[in-house]
Short mmCIF file of C-alpha atoms and ligand atoms in Angstrom, two decimals:
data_model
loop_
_atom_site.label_atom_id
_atom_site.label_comp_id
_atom_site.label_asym_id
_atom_site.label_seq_id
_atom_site.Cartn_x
_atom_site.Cartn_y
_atom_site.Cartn_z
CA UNK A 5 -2.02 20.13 -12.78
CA UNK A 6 -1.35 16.92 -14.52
CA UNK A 7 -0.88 14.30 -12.01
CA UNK A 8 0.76 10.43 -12.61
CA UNK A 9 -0.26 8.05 -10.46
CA UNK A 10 1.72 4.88 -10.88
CA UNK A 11 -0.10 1.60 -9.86
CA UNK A 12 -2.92 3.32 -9.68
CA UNK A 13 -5.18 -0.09 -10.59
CA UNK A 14 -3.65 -1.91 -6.96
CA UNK A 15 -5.64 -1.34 -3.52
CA UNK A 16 -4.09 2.30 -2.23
CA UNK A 17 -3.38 3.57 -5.76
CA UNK A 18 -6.82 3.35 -7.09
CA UNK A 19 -8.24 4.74 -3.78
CA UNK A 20 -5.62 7.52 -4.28
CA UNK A 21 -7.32 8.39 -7.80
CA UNK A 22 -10.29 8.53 -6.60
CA UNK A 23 -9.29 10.54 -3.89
CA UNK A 24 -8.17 13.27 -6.25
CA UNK A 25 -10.95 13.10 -8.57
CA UNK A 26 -13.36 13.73 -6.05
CA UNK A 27 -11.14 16.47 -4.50
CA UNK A 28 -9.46 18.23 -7.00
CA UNK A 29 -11.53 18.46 -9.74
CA UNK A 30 -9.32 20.96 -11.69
CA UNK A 31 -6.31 18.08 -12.09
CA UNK A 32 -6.05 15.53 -14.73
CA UNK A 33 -5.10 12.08 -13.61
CA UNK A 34 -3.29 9.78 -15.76
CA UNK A 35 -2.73 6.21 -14.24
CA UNK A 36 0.99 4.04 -15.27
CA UNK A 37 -0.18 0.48 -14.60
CA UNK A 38 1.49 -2.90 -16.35
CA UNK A 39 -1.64 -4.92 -14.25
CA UNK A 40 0.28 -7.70 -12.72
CA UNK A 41 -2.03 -10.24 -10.42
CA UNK A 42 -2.18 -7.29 -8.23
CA UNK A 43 -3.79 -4.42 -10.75
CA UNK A 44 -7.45 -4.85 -11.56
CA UNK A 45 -9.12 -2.87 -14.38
CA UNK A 46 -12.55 -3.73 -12.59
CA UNK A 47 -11.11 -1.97 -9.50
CA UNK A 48 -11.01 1.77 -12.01
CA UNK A 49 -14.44 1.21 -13.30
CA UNK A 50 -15.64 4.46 -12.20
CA UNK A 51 -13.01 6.41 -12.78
CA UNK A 52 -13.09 5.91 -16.51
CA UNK A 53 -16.34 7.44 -16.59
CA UNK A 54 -14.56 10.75 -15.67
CA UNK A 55 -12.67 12.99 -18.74
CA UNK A 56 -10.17 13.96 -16.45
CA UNK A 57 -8.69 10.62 -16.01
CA UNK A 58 -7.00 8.31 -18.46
CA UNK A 59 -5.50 4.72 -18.06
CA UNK A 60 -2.00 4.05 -19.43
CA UNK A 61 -0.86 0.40 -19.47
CA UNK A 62 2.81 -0.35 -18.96
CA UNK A 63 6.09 -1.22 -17.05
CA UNK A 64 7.34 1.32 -15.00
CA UNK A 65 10.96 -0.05 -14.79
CA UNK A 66 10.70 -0.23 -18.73
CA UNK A 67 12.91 3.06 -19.70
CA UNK A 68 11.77 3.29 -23.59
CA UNK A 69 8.60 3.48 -22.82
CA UNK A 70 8.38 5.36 -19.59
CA UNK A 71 10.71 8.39 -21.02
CA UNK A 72 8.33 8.36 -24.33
CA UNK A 73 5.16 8.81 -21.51
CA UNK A 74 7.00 11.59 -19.54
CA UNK A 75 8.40 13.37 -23.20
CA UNK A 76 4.64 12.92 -24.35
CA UNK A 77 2.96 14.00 -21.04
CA UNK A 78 4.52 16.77 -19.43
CA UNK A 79 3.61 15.77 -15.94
CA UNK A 80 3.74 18.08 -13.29
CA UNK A 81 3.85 15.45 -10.37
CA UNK A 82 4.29 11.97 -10.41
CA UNK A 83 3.14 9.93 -7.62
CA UNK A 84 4.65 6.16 -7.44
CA UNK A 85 2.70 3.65 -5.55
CA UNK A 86 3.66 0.90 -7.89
CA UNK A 87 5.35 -2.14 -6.49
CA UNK A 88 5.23 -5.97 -5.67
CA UNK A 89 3.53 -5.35 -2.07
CA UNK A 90 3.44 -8.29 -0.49
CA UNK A 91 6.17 -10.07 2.02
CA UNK A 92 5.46 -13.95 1.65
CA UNK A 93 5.66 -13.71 -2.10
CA UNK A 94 9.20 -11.65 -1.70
CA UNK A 95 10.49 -14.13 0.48
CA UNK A 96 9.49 -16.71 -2.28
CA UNK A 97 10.88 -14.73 -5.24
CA UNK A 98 12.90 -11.50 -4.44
CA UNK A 99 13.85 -10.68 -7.49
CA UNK A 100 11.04 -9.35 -9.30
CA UNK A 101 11.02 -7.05 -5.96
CA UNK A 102 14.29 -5.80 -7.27
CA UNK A 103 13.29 -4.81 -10.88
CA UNK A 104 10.10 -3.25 -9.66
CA UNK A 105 10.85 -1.46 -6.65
CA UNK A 106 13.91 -0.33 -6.95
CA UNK A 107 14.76 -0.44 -10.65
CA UNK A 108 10.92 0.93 -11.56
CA UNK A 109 11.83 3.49 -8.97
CA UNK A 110 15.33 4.59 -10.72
CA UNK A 111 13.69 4.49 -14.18
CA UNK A 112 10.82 7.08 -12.67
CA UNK A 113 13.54 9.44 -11.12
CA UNK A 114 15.53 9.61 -14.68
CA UNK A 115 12.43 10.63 -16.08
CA UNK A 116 11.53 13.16 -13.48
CA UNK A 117 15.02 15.12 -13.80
CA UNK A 118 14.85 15.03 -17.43
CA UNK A 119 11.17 16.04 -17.93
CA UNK A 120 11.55 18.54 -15.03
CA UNK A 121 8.45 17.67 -12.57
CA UNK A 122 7.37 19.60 -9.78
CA UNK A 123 7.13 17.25 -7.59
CA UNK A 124 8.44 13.50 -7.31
CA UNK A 125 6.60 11.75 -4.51
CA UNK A 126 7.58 8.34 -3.76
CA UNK A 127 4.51 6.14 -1.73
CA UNK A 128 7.16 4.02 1.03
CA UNK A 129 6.41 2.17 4.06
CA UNK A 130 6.90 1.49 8.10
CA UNK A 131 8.36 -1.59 7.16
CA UNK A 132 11.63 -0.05 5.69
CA UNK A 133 12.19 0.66 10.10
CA UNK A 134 12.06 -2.98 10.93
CA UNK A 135 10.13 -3.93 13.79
CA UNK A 136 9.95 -3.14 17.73
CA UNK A 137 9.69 -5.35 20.26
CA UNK A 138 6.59 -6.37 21.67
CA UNK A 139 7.01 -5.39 25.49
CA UNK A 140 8.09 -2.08 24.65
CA UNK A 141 4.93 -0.06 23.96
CA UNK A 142 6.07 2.77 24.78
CA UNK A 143 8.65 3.04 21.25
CA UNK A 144 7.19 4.22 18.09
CA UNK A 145 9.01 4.52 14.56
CA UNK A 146 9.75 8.40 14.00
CA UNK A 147 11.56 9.61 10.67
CA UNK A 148 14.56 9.41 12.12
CA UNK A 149 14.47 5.62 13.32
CA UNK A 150 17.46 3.97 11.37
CA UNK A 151 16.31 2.21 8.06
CA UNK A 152 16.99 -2.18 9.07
CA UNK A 153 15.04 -3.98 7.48
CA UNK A 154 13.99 -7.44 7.85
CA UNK A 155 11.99 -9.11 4.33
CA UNK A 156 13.14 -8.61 0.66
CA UNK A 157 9.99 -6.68 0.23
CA UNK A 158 11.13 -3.99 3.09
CA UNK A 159 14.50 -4.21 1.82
CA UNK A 160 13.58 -2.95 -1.80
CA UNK A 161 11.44 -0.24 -0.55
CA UNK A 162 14.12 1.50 1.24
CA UNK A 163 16.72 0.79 -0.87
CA UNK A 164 14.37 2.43 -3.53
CA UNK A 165 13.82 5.32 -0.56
CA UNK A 166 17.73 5.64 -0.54
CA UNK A 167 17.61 6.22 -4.14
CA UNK A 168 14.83 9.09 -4.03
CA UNK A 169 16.81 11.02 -1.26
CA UNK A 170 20.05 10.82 -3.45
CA UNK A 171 18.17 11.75 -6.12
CA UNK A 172 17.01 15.27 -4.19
CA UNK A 173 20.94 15.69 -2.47
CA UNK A 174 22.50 14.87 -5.65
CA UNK A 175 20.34 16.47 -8.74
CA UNK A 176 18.15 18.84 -6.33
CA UNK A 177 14.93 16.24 -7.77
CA UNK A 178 12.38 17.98 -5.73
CA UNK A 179 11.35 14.56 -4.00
CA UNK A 180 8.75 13.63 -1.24
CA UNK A 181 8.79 9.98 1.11
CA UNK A 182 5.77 8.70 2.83
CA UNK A 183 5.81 6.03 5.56
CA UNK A 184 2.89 4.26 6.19
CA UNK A 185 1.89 1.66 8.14
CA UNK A 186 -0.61 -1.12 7.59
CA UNK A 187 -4.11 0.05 5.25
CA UNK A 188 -7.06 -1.47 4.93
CA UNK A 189 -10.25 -0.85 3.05
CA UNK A 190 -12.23 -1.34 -0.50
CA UNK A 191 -10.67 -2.84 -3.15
CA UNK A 192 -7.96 -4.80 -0.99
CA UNK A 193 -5.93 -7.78 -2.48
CA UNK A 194 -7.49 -10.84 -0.89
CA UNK A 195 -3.73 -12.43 -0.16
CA UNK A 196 -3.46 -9.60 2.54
CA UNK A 197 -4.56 -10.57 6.37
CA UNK A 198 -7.73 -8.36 6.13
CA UNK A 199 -9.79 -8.94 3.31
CA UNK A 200 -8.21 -12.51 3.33
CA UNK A 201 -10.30 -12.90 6.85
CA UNK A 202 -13.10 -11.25 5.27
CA UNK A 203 -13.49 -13.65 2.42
CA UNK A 204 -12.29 -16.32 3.71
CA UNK A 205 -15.07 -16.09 7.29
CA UNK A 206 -17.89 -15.07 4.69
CA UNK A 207 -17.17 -18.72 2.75
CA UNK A 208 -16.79 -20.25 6.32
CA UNK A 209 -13.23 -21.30 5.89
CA UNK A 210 -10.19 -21.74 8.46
CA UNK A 211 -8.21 -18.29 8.95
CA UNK A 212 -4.71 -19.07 9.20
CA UNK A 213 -2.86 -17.48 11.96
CA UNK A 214 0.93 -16.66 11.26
CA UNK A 215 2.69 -18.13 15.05
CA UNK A 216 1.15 -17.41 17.63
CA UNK A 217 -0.81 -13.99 16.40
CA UNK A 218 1.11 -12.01 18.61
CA UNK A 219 2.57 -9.75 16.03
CA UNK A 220 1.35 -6.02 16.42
CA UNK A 221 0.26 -4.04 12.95
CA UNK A 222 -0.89 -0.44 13.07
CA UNK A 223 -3.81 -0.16 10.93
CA UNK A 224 -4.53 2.96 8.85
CA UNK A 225 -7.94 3.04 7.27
CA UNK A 226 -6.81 3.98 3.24
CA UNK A 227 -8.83 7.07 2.70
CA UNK A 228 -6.65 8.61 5.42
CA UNK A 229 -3.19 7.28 3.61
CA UNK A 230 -4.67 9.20 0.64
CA UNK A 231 -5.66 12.19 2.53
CA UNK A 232 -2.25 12.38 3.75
CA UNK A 233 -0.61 11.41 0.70
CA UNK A 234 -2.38 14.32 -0.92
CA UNK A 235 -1.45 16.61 1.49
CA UNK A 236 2.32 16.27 1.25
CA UNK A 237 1.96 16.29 -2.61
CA UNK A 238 0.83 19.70 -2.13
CA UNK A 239 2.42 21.24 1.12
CA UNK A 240 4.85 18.88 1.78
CA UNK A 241 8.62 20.23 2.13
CA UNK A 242 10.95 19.17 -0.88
CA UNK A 243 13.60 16.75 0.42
CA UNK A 244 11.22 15.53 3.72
CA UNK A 245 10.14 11.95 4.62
CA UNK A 246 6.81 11.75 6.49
CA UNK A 247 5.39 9.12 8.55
CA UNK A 248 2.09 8.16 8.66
CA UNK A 249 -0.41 6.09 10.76
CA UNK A 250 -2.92 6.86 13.08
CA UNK A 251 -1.99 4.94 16.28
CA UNK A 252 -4.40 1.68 15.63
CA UNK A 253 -2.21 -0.98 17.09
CA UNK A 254 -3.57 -4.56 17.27
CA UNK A 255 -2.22 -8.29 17.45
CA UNK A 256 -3.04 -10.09 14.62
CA UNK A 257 -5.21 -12.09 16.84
CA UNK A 258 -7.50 -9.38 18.29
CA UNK A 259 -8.15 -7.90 14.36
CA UNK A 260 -9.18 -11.75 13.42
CA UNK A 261 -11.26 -12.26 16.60
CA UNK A 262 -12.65 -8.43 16.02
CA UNK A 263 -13.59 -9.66 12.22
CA UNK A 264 -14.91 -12.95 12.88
CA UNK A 265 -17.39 -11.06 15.85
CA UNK A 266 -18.74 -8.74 13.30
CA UNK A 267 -19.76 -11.37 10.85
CA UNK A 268 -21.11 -13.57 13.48
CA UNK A 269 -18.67 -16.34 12.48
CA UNK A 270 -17.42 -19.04 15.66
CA UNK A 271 -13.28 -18.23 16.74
CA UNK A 272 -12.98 -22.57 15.64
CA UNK A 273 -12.57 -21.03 12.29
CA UNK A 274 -8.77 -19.90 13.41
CA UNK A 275 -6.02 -21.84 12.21
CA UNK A 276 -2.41 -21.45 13.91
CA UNK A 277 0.12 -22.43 10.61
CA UNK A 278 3.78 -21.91 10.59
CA UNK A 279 5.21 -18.48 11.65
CA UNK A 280 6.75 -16.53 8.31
CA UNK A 281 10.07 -16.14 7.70
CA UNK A 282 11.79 -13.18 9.88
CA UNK A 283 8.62 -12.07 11.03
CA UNK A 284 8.79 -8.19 11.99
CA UNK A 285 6.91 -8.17 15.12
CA UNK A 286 5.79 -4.90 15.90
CA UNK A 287 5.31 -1.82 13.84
CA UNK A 288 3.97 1.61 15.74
CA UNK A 289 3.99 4.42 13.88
CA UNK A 290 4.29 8.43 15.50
CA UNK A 291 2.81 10.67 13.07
CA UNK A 292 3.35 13.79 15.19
CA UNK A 293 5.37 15.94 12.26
CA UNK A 294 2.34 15.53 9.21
CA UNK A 295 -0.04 16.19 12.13
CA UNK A 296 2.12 19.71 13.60
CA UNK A 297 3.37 20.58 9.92
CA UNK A 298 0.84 19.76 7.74
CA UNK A 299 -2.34 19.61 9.96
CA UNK A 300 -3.33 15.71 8.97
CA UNK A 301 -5.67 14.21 10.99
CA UNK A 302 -7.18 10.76 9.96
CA UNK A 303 -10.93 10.70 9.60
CA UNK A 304 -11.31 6.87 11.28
CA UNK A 305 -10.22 4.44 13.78
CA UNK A 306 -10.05 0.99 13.96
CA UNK A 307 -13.17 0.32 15.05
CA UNK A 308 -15.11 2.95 13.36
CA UNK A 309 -12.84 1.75 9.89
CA UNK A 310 -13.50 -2.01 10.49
CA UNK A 311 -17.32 -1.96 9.80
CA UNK A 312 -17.00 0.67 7.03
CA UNK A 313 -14.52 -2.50 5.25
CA UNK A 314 -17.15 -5.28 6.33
CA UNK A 315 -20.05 -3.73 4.65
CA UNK A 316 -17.94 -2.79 1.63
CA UNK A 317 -16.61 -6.43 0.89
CA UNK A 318 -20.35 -7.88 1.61
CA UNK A 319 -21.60 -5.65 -0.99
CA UNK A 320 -18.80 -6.06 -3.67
CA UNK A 321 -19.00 -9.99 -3.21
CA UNK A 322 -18.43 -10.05 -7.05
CA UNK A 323 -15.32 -8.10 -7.05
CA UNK A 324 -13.20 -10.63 -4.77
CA UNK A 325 -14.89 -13.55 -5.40
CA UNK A 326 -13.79 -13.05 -9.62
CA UNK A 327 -10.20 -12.84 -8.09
CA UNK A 328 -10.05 -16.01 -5.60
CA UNK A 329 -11.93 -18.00 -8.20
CA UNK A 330 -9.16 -17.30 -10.78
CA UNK A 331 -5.62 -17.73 -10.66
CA UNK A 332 -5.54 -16.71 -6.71
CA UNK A 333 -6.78 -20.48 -5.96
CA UNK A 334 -3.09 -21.86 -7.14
CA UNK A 335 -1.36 -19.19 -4.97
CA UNK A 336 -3.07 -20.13 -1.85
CA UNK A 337 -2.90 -23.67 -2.38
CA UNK A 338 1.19 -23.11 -2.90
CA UNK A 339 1.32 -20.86 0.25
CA UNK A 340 -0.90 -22.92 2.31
CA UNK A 341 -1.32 -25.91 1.25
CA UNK A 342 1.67 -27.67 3.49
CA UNK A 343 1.90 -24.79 5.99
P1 NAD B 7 -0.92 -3.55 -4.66
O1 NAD B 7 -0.06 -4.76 -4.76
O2 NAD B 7 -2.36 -3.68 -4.33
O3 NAD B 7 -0.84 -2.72 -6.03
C1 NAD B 7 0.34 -2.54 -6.72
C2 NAD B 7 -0.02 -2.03 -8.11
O4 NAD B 7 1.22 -1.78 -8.82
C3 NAD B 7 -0.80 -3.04 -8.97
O5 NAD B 7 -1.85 -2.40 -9.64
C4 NAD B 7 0.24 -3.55 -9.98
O6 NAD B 7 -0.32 -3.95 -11.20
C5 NAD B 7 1.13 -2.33 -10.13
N1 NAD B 7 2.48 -2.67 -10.57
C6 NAD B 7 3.30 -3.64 -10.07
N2 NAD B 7 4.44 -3.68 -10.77
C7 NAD B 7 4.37 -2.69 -11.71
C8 NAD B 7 5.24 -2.24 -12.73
N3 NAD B 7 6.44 -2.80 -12.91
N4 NAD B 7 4.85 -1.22 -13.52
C9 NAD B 7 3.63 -0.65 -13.35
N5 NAD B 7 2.75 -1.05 -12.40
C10 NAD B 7 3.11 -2.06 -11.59
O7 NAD B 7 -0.17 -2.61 -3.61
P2 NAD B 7 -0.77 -1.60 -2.52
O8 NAD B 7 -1.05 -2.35 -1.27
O9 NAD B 7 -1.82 -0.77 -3.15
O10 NAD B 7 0.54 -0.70 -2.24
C11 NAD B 7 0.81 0.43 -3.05
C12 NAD B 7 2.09 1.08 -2.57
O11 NAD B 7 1.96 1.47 -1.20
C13 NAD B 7 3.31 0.16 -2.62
O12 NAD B 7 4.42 0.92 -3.05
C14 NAD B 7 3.49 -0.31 -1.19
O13 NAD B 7 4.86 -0.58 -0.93
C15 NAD B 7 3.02 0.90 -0.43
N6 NAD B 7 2.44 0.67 0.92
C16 NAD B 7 1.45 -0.27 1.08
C17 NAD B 7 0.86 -0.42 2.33
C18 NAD B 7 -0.25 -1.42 2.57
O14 NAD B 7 -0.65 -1.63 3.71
N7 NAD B 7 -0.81 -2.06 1.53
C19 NAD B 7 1.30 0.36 3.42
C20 NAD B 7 2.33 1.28 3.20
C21 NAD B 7 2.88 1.43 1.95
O1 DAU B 8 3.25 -1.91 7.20
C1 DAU B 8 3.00 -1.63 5.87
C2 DAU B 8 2.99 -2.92 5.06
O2 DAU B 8 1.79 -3.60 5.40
C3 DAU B 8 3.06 -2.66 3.56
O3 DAU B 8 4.30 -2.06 3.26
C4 DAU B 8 2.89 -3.97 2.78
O4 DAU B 8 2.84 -3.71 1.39
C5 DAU B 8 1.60 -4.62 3.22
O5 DAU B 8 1.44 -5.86 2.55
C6 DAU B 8 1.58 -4.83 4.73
O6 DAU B 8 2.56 -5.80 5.12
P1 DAU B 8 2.27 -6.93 6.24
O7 DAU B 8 3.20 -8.04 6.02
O8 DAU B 8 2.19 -6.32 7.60
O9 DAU B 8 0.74 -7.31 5.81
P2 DAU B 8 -0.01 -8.72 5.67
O10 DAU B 8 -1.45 -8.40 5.43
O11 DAU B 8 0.67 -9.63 4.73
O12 DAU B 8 0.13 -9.33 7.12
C7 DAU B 8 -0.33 -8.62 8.27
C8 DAU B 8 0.01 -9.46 9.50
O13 DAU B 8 -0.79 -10.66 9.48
C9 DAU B 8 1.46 -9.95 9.53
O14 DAU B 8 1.90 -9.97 10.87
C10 DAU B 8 1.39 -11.37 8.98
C11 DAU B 8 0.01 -11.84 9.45
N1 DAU B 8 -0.67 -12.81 8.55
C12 DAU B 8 -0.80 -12.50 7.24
C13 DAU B 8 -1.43 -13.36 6.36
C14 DAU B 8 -1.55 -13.03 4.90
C15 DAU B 8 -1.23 -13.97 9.08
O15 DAU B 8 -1.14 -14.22 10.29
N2 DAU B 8 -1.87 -14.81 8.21
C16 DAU B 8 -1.99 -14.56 6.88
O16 DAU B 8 -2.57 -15.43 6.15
#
C-alpha cells in the first residue's frame, strides 16, 4: 500500500513514519510537509535512508499542487497529522489555524474523493471536547461527549472533524477520526510543556507554571498514539471516531515536579506566570471502544514513559538545542518575556 503521511516532519507524524517503516515493511511512505517552525528535516534523518520512503515538500491547503500529488501518486490512504498544534500561538494568531486546519483539511478531502483512496484518516484531538472540571474525577471524554471547544486551536480541529464526517455522510469518503489526548516523547517541539521542562531544567532555567498548575493533562506516550493510529488505519470502521489515551492523568504541577526529580534539578526552578487565556482545565480520556473493538493496548505509562523521554532528550542534546538557539529564542522571549 502506498501510504501519505501529512506533517510527517512534526513530533507525532515523524514518529508515525517510523512506526510504519519498522512495522510494515511491505508499504511505501511518502511524507506531505511545507516545514513551518514546527517540521524539522533533521527530525527524518533516518528515514531517508530507507527506499520505501520519500519526502515531498509542500502546502497541504495549496489545491494545485496537492491534486497534481494525489493525480501523480495514487495513494491508497492518506493520513493527515498536519496542523498548527499549539494553543498560545492560536490565541495569538488564529488565522493561520484556519487555512491549515481546516482549509488544508478540505483541500485533502477533495483530493481523496477525486483520486478515490481507501482510506481517509484524519489525526484529531481531546481538545475538540473542551475540558472537565477538576473535582469531578469520575467524568471522562467518550466519543459521544458534545464537541465545545474552548481555544482557536481546538476550534479548528473540530471544525476540520465536522468537515471529515460530512465528507463520509455526504460523498460516502471512507473517513477515520482519532482523539487523542496529550503525547509526549522524542522529537517533541520544545514550546510544548514537556520537552520545554526538559530543556529548559537541563540549562538550569525557571519553568514557568501556567496559574496555579492545577490543570489536569492525560499523557499518552507517542509510540502508543501511533500504534493506535495504525490500527484504525487498518481495522478501523469507515465513518467511526476513536478516542485515545491511556488514563495518565496529572496536574501540570506533579509532571514538572516528577521531571525536575529525575534530573536532580531543585523545585526553586518553578516559576508561577500568568494563567493562559480560557484555559481548558481538565482533559480525561476513556479509550474503552479502540481497546474492546480493536484490541489497543498502550505499551507505557507515565512513569515507565517519563524516563524513556529523559534519556532520549539527554542524548539528542544537539537536536533541541539547534532549535532553541535559532529562531525559537524570539518566540519565547515574545511569550514570556512580560508574562
Ligand atoms: P507539530 O506542530 O509538531 O507538527 C506539525 C507538522 O505539520 C510540522 O511538521 C509542520 O511543518 C507541518 N505543517 C504545518 N502546516 C502545514 C501545511 N500547511 N502543509 C503541510 N504541512 C504542514 O504537531 P504534532 O504535535 O506532531 O501534532 C500532529 C497532529 O496531531 C496535529 O494534527 C495535532 O492537532 C494532533 N494532535 C497532537 C497532540 C499532541 O499532544 N501533540 C495530541 C492529539 C492530537
Ligand atoms: O490534548 C491534546 C493536545 O495537547 C494537542 O491537541 C495539542 O496539539 C498539544 O499541543 C497539547 O495541547 P496542550 O495545550 O494541552 O499542551 P501544552 O504542552 O501547550 O500545555 C500542557 C499544559 O501545560 C497546559 O495545561 C498548559 C500548561 N503549560 C504549558 C506551557 C507551554 C504551562 O503551564 N507552561 C508552559 O510553558
Amino acid at each position: 500500500m502506498k501510504i501519505l503521511v501529512t506533517g510527517g516532519a512534526g513530533f507525532i507524524g515523524a514518529n508515525f513514519v517510523y512506526y510504519e517503516l519498522e512495522h510494515h515493511h511491505e508499504d511505501e511512505i511518502v511524507c506531505l510537509d511545507n516545514l513551518t517552525y514546527a517540521g524539522n528535516l533533521e527530525t527524518l534523518k533516518e528515514a531517508f535512508d530507507n527506499p520505501k520512503f520519500r519526502f515531498v515538500k509542500g502546502d497541504i491547503a495549496d489545491r494545485e499542487f496537492v491534486f497534481d500529488l494525489f493525480e501523480k501518486e495514487k495513494f491508497d490512504i492518506v493520513v493527515n497529522f498536519a496542523a498548527e498544534s499549539h494553543v498560545d500561538r492560536s490565541i495569538e494568531d488564529p488565522e493561520i489555524f484556519v487555512k491549515t486546519n481546516v482549509m488544508g483539511t478540505t483541500t485533502l478531502l477533495d483530493a481523496a474523493k477525486k483520486y478515490g483512496v481507501k482510506r481517509y484518516h484524519q489525526v484529531s484531538t481531546d481538545e475538540v471536547y473542551g475540558d472537565l472540571p477538576l473535582d469531578r474525577t469520575d467524568l471522562f471524554f467518550t466519543e459521544e461527549t458534545p464537541i465545545h471547544t474552548s481555544s482557536p486551536y481546538s476550534s479548528a480541529k473540530a471544525a476540520a472533524d465536522l468537515f471529515v464526517l460530512a465528507y463520509h455522510r455526504t460523498y460516502g469518503l471512507p473517513v477515520t477520526i482519532s482523539r487523542c489526548s496529550n503525547n509526549y516523547g522524542p522529537y517533541h517541539f520544545p514550546e510544548k510543556l514537556i520537552p520545554l521542562i526538559i530543556s529548559r531544567a537541563l540549562n538550569d532555567e525557571t519553568i514557568p507554571v501556567y496559574g496555579t498548575g492545577e490543570n489536569v493533562r492525560d499523557w499518552l506516550y507517542v509510540e502508543d498514539h501511533c500504534s493506535a493510529i495504525d490500527l484504525i488505519i487498518r481495522n478501523g470502521r469507515v465513518g467511526e471516531v476513536y478516542n485515545i489515551g491511556g488514563h495518565n492523568e496529572r496536574t501540570n504541577l506533579e509532571v514538572v515536579k516528577t521531571i525536575l526529580r529525575a534530573l536532580g534539578k531543585p523545585e526553586t526552578l518553578i516559576t508561577f506566570v500568568t494563567d493562559r487565556k480560557g484555559h481548558d482545565l481538565r482533559y480525561a480520556i476513556d479509550p474503552t471502544k479502540i481497546e474492546t473493538e480493536l484490541g489497543w493496548k498502550p505499551k507505557y505509562t507515565f512513569d515507565t514513559g517519563i524516563p524513556v523521554t529523559i534519556d532520549w532528550y539527554l542524548n539528542h542534546r544537539e537536536w533541541w538545542e539547534n532549535i532553541i538557539n535559532g529562531e525559537y529564542q524570539n518566540y519565547y522571549e515574545k511569550m514570556y518575556g512580560n508574562r
